[in-house]
Amino acid sequence: MEKVTVYAAMRAGGMSRRAFLQACGAIAASLALPPGSGRAIARALERTPRPSVIWLSFQECTGCTESLTRAHAPTVESLLFDMVSLDYHHTLQAAAGGAAEEARREAMAANHGRYLLIADGSLPVGHPAYSTIGGVSNLAMLQEAAAGAAAVIAMGSCAAFGGLPGATPNPTGAAPVSEVVRDRPLVTIPGCPPIPAVIVATLAHYLTFGRLPALDPLGRPKAFYGETIHDRCYRRPFYDRGLFADTFDDEGARKGWCLYKLGCKGPTTYNACATTKWNGGTSFPIQSGHGCLGCSQPDFWDGGGFYRADALPFGPLTPTATIAAAAGVAVGGAVAAANRRKRAKARAAHRPITVDDLEKGQEETP
Amino acid sequence: MSASLERGLDRFRESLDADTAGFFATCVRCGMCAEACLFYTETEEPRYTPIHKLQPLKRLWWREYTLVGRIAAALGLSKPVTGGELADWSELVYDSCTLCGRCSLVCPVGNDITYMIRRMRDGMAAAGYAPPGLVGATRRAIELGSPMGVQLATLQAQIRHQEEATGLPIPMDREGADYLVLLSSMEIVNTPEMLGALARIFDRAGVSWTLASDAFEATNSGIQIGVAELAREIVMRTVTAAERLGVKGVVSPECGHAYMALRWEGPDLIGRPYRFEVLHILELLDRLRGEGRLKVDSTFNLPITFHDPCQVVRRGGVTEAPRNLLKMVATDVREMEEHGVYNWCCGGGGGVSAIGRAEELRLKAFGKKRGQIEATGAKTVATACANCRVVMEEAIDHYQIGVELVGLTELIADHLETEESHHG
């Protein structure tokens, strides 16, 4: 099985050479790689054996998997399952119970140091007993699997940042993968769920170049998380002209104006939804009339309400703010009064300038 | 600290009103004013960035009028404005600024940089850092009545010549005339034909006009050096004469700052409205044209372009009149690429032409205008400001470009419909 290359597996799956090359070109384009990289990707995939992938699910909702498997064939997303040898995945594998766990251990031992580890869901670090599989805590399973992994992918916002399980009050003490795995190359692909094409492109990059793509400070591939939704939003011109929908059924909403006032988190959310879109490029939330929730940003559940505009304060003005405002007014008033006195003094000292003065000054100066 | 420096800084303090403080506080440091200033574009030296020319005034504002600046000053973290600093800035505030107003026009946050330069010149002059050339011009304007030292006798001699040349009377001190016409000393000395041109046009159009023996000079050196009280004294001469003669209007000649000083600054300087209207000569001519009283019977047929004097067009608002007139008298009018309110200065306005030490810089700055003129392909440039004309003529001589300058009023006078052609 290990000798089978990515390309061979894809051809065996019924893909034509032409479709394969087109897919490689699409991957290169989505990663913003230079023209010609599509060929490089194709050559690499022709030679590279399909890597073994272990997919572990922790405190999650299976939404990430659903997102991937809802991909329409033949799309870029469907390549994923041809590209890798998926040796363990709760939802997708046929085996169950002890046999499944045995398969996982075998794959890990056979490919030690070479397999890719994908983790979705957060880890109940505060109370490891809250989530176990076959009697093994999530925390112990991740630590064991990560030890033999070539690289780790934290899939979805729960694995990347803690997500819903980590939202206040966070009863399980949920933590992201990055707090457990510290000594392996780690890429985070946040989103609730993440965009399938992003997952595929990240894998293709790894298979082609043997390393992870360029990452931002939160570990996200820059090619997809380099710009905000807002920067690329087709409704941006309305924002720039100050045209906003104030309710979901007003004239502005019908005319497709900016949803900022209805709580759209596009300006603070880094993701590729506005360009890559969803469901085979059909649409994305803003295009269907709802603001961005900011699902690929850390702590988005605790961001103060989906329908609250970004610029509004989270709570009512506290006494601190009132005191600060009063102090600001007082200091401003005092400075203004002092300035008025200073100007008045200068005006009182005003003496008309004669032409003689114009020359006198020059003689006095050193 | 010398008494004069302290007096200059006090003038800075006086000038820091809400407008100026607002301008300084809202500057977003975008640098667009640099690209709008011909002293920057022609030298590419960052110190000629317009807002930078105000740095001492801005520092004084920050140190003495803002909370953070006051704290920093109290802790000794910022140094006071010194005489040496003002001496360094004299070149920036005077030699390299013609008050052309292009920076104010392009500022995206609406800061009137030109206005602030004027305010800063007030303190600079009070502290004794005005350039000697400009101080001399101002002294002559106050003491002799004209920045070039032109006296009434000189004017009277030129009047006699022009009366002989045209066969028309040039009235002086005529009470009850409709218009009091002012001249700039540049015109009296360099282009006295302008007087004859006016006499012919007014005779043909039936305009009742006069000169005033005690207020023939239009140039206002007080505005250029930046001292309000001197500017007021010069404006007041014209106001007194106009009201003594009982004219309906005062006509500012082909001179940029004269028009701006009298029309837009004058009432503020003297603290009351005028009892007469102020017109630029081109406004009056365009009015006569509109009434059918000004006609030509021949046209200028070579390519010709128009140099917009900054104070008349951008700062003065007289944009259409010169174009209407030019279209009437010329058949091949070629606009420069940036014209009207976006024109580029000749490089010698705002008193710069009176600053001897600025000559080299002025000639360099002319590169912008030179490029604009050459791009039109016209060998004749009409303008409506005697100062622009002299500055450009000097530069054209210097660079040997082979372009001819003409005053628009003169051009019209040369093609004026005569009595014979009208009836014949």
PDB file of N, CA, C and O in Angstrom, chain B residues 24 41 45 54 60 82 106 114 126 133 157 180 200 225 228 243 247 250 253 281 304 319 340 356 360 367 369-370 413:
ATOM      1  N   PHE B  24      -3.010  71.442  12.826  1.00  0.00           N
ATOM      2  CA  PHE B  24      -1.839  70.670  13.262  1.00  0.00           C
ATOM      3  C   PHE B  24      -2.266  69.303  13.794  1.00  0.00           C
ATOM      4  O   PHE B  24      -1.636  68.288  13.535  1.00  0.00           O
ATOM      5  N   THR B  41       8.894  69.274  -5.845  1.00  0.00           N
ATOM      6  CA  THR B  41       8.955  68.441  -7.047  1.00  0.00           C
ATOM      7  C   THR B  41      10.203  68.749  -7.876  1.00  0.00           C
ATOM      8  O   THR B  41      10.761  67.857  -8.505  1.00  0.00           O
ATOM      9  N   GLU B  45      13.874  67.696  -2.440  1.00  0.00           N
ATOM     10  CA  GLU B  45      14.421  67.763  -1.084  1.00  0.00           C
ATOM     11  C   GLU B  45      13.263  67.767  -0.088  1.00  0.00           C
ATOM     12  O   GLU B  45      12.414  68.647  -0.115  1.00  0.00           O
ATOM     13  N   LEU B  54       6.387  74.533   8.500  1.00  0.00           N
ATOM     14  CA  LEU B  54       5.721  75.091   9.686  1.00  0.00           C
ATOM     15  C   LEU B  54       6.233  74.478  10.981  1.00  0.00           C
ATOM     16  O   LEU B  54       5.668  74.720  12.049  1.00  0.00           O
ATOM     17  N   LEU B  60       5.981  74.779  18.752  1.00  0.00           N
ATOM     18  CA  LEU B  60       5.544  75.685  19.816  1.00  0.00           C
ATOM     19  C   LEU B  60       4.124  75.325  20.258  1.00  0.00           C
ATOM     20  O   LEU B  60       3.813  75.313  21.452  1.00  0.00           O
ATOM     21  N   THR B  82      14.190  78.055  19.179  1.00  0.00           N
ATOM     22  CA  THR B  82      15.282  79.020  19.345  1.00  0.00           C
ATOM     23  C   THR B  82      15.400  79.936  18.122  1.00  0.00           C
ATOM     24  O   THR B  82      14.835  79.660  17.062  1.00  0.00           O
ATOM     25  N   VAL B 106      -4.786  70.516  -2.126  1.00  0.00           N
ATOM     26  CA  VAL B 106      -4.762  69.055  -2.217  1.00  0.00           C
ATOM     27  C   VAL B 106      -4.863  68.372  -0.857  1.00  0.00           C
ATOM     28  O   VAL B 106      -5.104  67.172  -0.796  1.00  0.00           O
ATOM     29  N   THR B 114      -1.224  77.180   3.516  1.00  0.00           N
ATOM     30  CA  THR B 114      -0.847  78.521   3.065  1.00  0.00           C
ATOM     31  C   THR B 114      -1.207  79.578   4.112  1.00  0.00           C
ATOM     32  O   THR B 114      -0.418  80.483   4.408  1.00  0.00           O
ATOM     33  N   ALA B 126       8.495  89.552  12.886  1.00  0.00           N
ATOM     34  CA  ALA B 126       8.624  90.246  14.164  1.00  0.00           C
ATOM     35  C   ALA B 126       9.936  89.868  14.856  1.00  0.00           C
ATOM     36  O   ALA B 126      10.552  90.687  15.554  1.00  0.00           O
ATOM     37  N   GLY B 133      15.803  91.242   1.311  1.00  0.00           N
ATOM     38  CA  GLY B 133      15.183  91.754   0.087  1.00  0.00           C
ATOM     39  C   GLY B 133      13.727  92.145   0.307  1.00  0.00           C
ATOM     40  O   GLY B 133      13.257  93.186  -0.158  1.00  0.00           O
ATOM     41  N   ALA B 157       5.385 110.654 -15.689  1.00  0.00           N
ATOM     42  CA  ALA B 157       6.158 110.619 -16.934  1.00  0.00           C
ATOM     43  C   ALA B 157       5.622 109.526 -17.864  1.00  0.00           C
ATOM     44  O   ALA B 157       5.459 109.740 -19.064  1.00  0.00           O
ATOM     45  N   LEU B 180     -11.868 103.300  -9.908  1.00  0.00           N
ATOM     46  CA  LEU B 180     -10.499 103.684  -9.569  1.00  0.00           C
ATOM     47  C   LEU B 180      -9.605 102.515 -10.003  1.00  0.00           C
ATOM     48  O   LEU B 180      -9.803 101.376  -9.558  1.00  0.00           O
ATOM     49  N   ARG B 200      -7.117 102.676 -24.067  1.00  0.00           N
ATOM     50  CA  ARG B 200      -7.826 102.365 -25.310  1.00  0.00           C
ATOM     51  C   ARG B 200      -9.076 101.522 -25.056  1.00  0.00           C
ATOM     52  O   ARG B 200     -10.133 101.779 -25.630  1.00  0.00           O
ATOM     53  N   ILE B 225       5.227  89.956   3.289  1.00  0.00           N
ATOM     54  CA  ILE B 225       6.144  89.710   4.406  1.00  0.00           C
ATOM     55  C   ILE B 225       5.388  89.110   5.587  1.00  0.00           C
ATOM     56  O   ILE B 225       5.980  88.502   6.478  1.00  0.00           O
ATOM     57  N   ALA B 228       0.471  91.905   9.499  1.00  0.00           N
ATOM     58  CA  ALA B 228      -0.901  92.368   9.265  1.00  0.00           C
ATOM     59  C   ALA B 228      -1.017  93.886   9.363  1.00  0.00           C
ATOM     60  O   ALA B 228      -1.720  94.510   8.562  1.00  0.00           O
ATOM     61  N   GLU B 243     -12.766 106.089  -1.392  1.00  0.00           N
ATOM     62  CA  GLU B 243     -13.923 106.715  -0.754  1.00  0.00           C
ATOM     63  C   GLU B 243     -13.892 108.236  -0.945  1.00  0.00           C
ATOM     64  O   GLU B 243     -14.936 108.876  -1.029  1.00  0.00           O
ATOM     65  N   VAL B 247     -15.760 106.459  -5.959  1.00  0.00           N
ATOM     66  CA  VAL B 247     -15.919 105.522  -7.072  1.00  0.00           C
ATOM     67  C   VAL B 247     -16.838 104.366  -6.705  1.00  0.00           C
ATOM     68  O   VAL B 247     -17.026 104.069  -5.523  1.00  0.00           O
ATOM     69  N   VAL B 250     -13.196  99.491  -7.432  1.00  0.00           N
ATOM     70  CA  VAL B 250     -11.750  99.603  -7.533  1.00  0.00           C
ATOM     71  C   VAL B 250     -11.269  98.430  -8.385  1.00  0.00           C
ATOM     72  O   VAL B 250     -11.668  97.290  -8.134  1.00  0.00           O
ATOM     73  N   PRO B 253      -5.117  95.586 -10.758  1.00  0.00           N
ATOM     74  CA  PRO B 253      -4.490  95.381 -12.060  1.00  0.00           C
ATOM     75  C   PRO B 253      -4.071  93.928 -12.269  1.00  0.00           C
ATOM     76  O   PRO B 253      -4.399  93.052 -11.479  1.00  0.00           O
ATOM     77  N   ILE B 281      -8.989  93.257 -13.081  1.00  0.00           N
ATOM     78  CA  ILE B 281      -9.169  93.853 -14.407  1.00  0.00           C
ATOM     79  C   ILE B 281      -9.816  92.862 -15.378  1.00  0.00           C
ATOM     80  O   ILE B 281     -10.666  93.239 -16.189  1.00  0.00           O
ATOM     81  N   ILE B 304      -1.309  79.746 -28.437  1.00  0.00           N
ATOM     82  CA  ILE B 304      -1.101  80.544 -27.227  1.00  0.00           C
ATOM     83  C   ILE B 304      -1.626  79.757 -26.035  1.00  0.00           C
ATOM     84  O   ILE B 304      -2.591  79.004 -26.149  1.00  0.00           O
ATOM     85  N   THR B 319     -11.647  82.284 -12.549  1.00  0.00           N
ATOM     86  CA  THR B 319     -11.213  81.164 -13.374  1.00  0.00           C
ATOM     87  C   THR B 319     -11.710  81.275 -14.811  1.00  0.00           C
ATOM     88  O   THR B 319     -10.987  81.010 -15.759  1.00  0.00           O
ATOM     89  N   GLY B 340      -6.118  76.230 -14.542  1.00  0.00           N
ATOM     90  CA  GLY B 340      -7.183  76.690 -13.671  1.00  0.00           C
ATOM     91  C   GLY B 340      -6.726  76.584 -12.223  1.00  0.00           C
ATOM     92  O   GLY B 340      -5.581  76.919 -11.912  1.00  0.00           O
ATOM     93  N   GLY B 356      16.446  88.438  -3.036  1.00  0.00           N
ATOM     94  CA  GLY B 356      17.617  88.250  -3.889  1.00  0.00           C
ATOM     95  C   GLY B 356      18.257  86.893  -3.711  1.00  0.00           C
ATOM     96  O   GLY B 356      18.592  86.208  -4.683  1.00  0.00           O
ATOM     97  N   GLU B 360      18.441  81.535  -7.259  1.00  0.00           N
ATOM     98  CA  GLU B 360      18.832  80.229  -7.800  1.00  0.00           C
ATOM     99  C   GLU B 360      17.717  79.198  -7.638  1.00  0.00           C
ATOM    100  O   GLU B 360      17.375  78.461  -8.560  1.00  0.00           O
ATOM    101  N   GLY B 367      11.366  75.087 -13.410  1.00  0.00           N
ATOM    102  CA  GLY B 367      11.367  73.886 -14.237  1.00  0.00           C
ATOM    103  C   GLY B 367       9.974  73.325 -14.452  1.00  0.00           C
ATOM    104  O   GLY B 367       9.649  72.803 -15.521  1.00  0.00           O
ATOM    105  N   LYS B 369       7.047  74.970 -14.522  1.00  0.00           N
ATOM    106  CA  LYS B 369       6.298  75.785 -15.473  1.00  0.00           C
ATOM    107  C   LYS B 369       6.867  75.600 -16.870  1.00  0.00           C
ATOM    108  O   LYS B 369       6.138  75.540 -17.849  1.00  0.00           O
ATOM    109  N   ARG B 370       8.189  75.522 -16.930  1.00  0.00           N
ATOM    110  CA  ARG B 370       8.843  75.355 -18.226  1.00  0.00           C
ATOM    111  C   ARG B 370       8.314  74.101 -18.925  1.00  0.00           C
ATOM    112  O   ARG B 370       7.935  74.141 -20.093  1.00  0.00           O
ATOM    113  N   ALA B 413      -6.192  94.722 -26.069  1.00  0.00           N
ATOM    114  CA  ALA B 413      -6.087  96.093 -26.576  1.00  0.00           C
ATOM    115  C   ALA B 413      -5.517  96.108 -27.994  1.00  0.00           C
ATOM    116  O   ALA B 413      -5.932  96.904 -28.832  1.00  0.00           O
TER     117      ALA B 413
END
